[in-house]
GROMACS .gro file of C-alpha atoms in nm:
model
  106
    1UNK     CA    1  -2.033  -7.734   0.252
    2UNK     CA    2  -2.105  -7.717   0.599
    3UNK     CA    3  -2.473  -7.610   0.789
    4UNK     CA    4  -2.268  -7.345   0.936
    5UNK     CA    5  -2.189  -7.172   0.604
    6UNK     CA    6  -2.479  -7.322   0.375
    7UNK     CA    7  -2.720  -7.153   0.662
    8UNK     CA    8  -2.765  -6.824   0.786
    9UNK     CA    9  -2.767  -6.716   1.098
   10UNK     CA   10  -3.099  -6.549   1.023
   11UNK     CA   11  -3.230  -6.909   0.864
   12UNK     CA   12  -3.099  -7.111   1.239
   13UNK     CA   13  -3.321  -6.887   1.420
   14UNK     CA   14  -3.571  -6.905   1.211
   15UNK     CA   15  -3.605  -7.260   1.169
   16UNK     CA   16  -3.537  -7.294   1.538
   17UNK     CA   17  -3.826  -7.030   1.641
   18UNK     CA   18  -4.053  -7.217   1.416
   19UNK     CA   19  -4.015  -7.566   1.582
   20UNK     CA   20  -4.093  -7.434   1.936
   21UNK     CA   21  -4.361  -7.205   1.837
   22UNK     CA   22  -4.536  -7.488   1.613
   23UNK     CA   23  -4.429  -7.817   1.804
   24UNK     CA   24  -4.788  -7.827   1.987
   25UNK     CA   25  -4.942  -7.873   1.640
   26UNK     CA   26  -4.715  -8.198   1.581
   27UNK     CA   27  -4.694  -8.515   1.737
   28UNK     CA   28  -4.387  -8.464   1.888
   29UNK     CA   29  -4.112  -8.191   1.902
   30UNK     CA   30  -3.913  -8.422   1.660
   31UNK     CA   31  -4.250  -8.462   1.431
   32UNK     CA   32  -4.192  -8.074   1.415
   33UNK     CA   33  -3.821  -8.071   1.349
   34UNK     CA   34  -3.895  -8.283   1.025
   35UNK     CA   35  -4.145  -8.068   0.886
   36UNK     CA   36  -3.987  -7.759   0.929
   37UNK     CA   37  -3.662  -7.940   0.792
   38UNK     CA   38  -3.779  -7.996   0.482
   39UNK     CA   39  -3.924  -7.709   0.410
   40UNK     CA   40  -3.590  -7.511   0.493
   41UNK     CA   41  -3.353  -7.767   0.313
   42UNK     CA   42  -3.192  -7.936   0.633
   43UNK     CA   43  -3.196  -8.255   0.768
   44UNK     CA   44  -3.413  -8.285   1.113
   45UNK     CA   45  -3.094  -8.389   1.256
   46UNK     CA   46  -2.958  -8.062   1.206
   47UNK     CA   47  -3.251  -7.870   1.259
   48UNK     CA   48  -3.215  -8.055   1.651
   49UNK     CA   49  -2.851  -7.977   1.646
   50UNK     CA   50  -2.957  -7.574   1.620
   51UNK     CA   51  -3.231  -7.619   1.890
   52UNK     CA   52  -2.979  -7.791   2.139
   53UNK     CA   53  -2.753  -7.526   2.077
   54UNK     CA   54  -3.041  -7.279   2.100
   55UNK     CA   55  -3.143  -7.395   2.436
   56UNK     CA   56  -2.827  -7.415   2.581
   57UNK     CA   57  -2.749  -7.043   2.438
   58UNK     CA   58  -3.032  -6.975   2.626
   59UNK     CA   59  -2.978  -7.130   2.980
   60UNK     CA   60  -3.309  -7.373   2.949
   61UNK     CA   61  -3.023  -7.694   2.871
   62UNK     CA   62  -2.717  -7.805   3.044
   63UNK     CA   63  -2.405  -7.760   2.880
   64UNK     CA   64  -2.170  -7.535   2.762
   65UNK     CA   65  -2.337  -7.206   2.565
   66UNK     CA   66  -2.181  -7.119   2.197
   67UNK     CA   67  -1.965  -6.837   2.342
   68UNK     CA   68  -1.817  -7.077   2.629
   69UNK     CA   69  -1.755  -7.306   2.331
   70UNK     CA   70  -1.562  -7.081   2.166
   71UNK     CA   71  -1.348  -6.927   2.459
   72UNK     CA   72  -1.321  -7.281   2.530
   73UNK     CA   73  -1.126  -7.356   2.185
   74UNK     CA   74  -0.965  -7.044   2.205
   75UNK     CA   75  -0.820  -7.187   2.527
   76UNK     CA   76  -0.742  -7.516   2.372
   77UNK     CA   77  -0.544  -7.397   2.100
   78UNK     CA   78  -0.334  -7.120   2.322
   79UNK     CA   79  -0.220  -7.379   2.507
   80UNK     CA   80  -0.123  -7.645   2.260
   81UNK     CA   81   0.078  -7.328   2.120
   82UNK     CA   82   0.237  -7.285   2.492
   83UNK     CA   83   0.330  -7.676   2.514
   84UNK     CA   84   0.490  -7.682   2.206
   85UNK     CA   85   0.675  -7.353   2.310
   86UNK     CA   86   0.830  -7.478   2.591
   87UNK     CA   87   0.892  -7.832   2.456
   88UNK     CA   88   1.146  -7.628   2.178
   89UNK     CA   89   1.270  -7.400   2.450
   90UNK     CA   90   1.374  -7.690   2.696
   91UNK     CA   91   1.514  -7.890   2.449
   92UNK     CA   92   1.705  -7.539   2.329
   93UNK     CA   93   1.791  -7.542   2.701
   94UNK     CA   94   1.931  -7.859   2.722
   95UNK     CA   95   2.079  -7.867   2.392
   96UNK     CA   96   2.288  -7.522   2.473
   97UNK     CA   97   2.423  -7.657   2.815
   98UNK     CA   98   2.547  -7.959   2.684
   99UNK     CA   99   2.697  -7.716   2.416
  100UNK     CA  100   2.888  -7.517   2.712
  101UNK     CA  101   2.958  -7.795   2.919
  102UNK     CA  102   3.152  -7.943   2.612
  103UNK     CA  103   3.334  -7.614   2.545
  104UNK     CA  104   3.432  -7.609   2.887
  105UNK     CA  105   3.537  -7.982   2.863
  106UNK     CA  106   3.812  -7.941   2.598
   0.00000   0.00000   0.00000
């Protein structure tokens, strides 16, 4: 089972809002991630995986937000689909020409 499904949303934020608000009170924003991590059930690694995402959701970090993400697989897949679409329909293409031009030939 995944974080995305073993987590709530609600629990992300949480854990997420608790590391910045309490990362002055640790040695390190890391130092906070682990402490916070094991009291929610999560690895640290995790917990920085949801504060990443977090900041970039946010605009405070470079890189594509969650919703850009997801338009951006949405994209992905749509076009795989339209490759693969008009791989079958030129080979349909060539298939039915040859077809006519050997009709035509006898």
């Amino acid at each position: 089972m995944g974080a995305a499904t073993k987590f709530s949303t609600e629990v992300r934020e949480r854990a997420v809002r608790m590391v910045l608000e309490q990362q002055h009170e640790h040695g390190s924003q890391w130092a906070a991630m682990e402490s916070i991590a094991a009291k929610i059930g999560c690895t640290a690694e995790t917990l920085r995986k949801w504060i990443r995402r977090a900041e970039r959701d946010s605009g405070q970090r470079a890189g594509l937000t969650s919703t850009d993400r997801d338009r951006l697989k949405v994209l992905e897949r749509e076009n795989r689909e339209l490759k693969r679409a008009n791989e079958i329909l030129r080979k349909a293409s060539a298939f039915f020409a040859q077809a006519e031009l050997d009709r035509r030939g006898k």
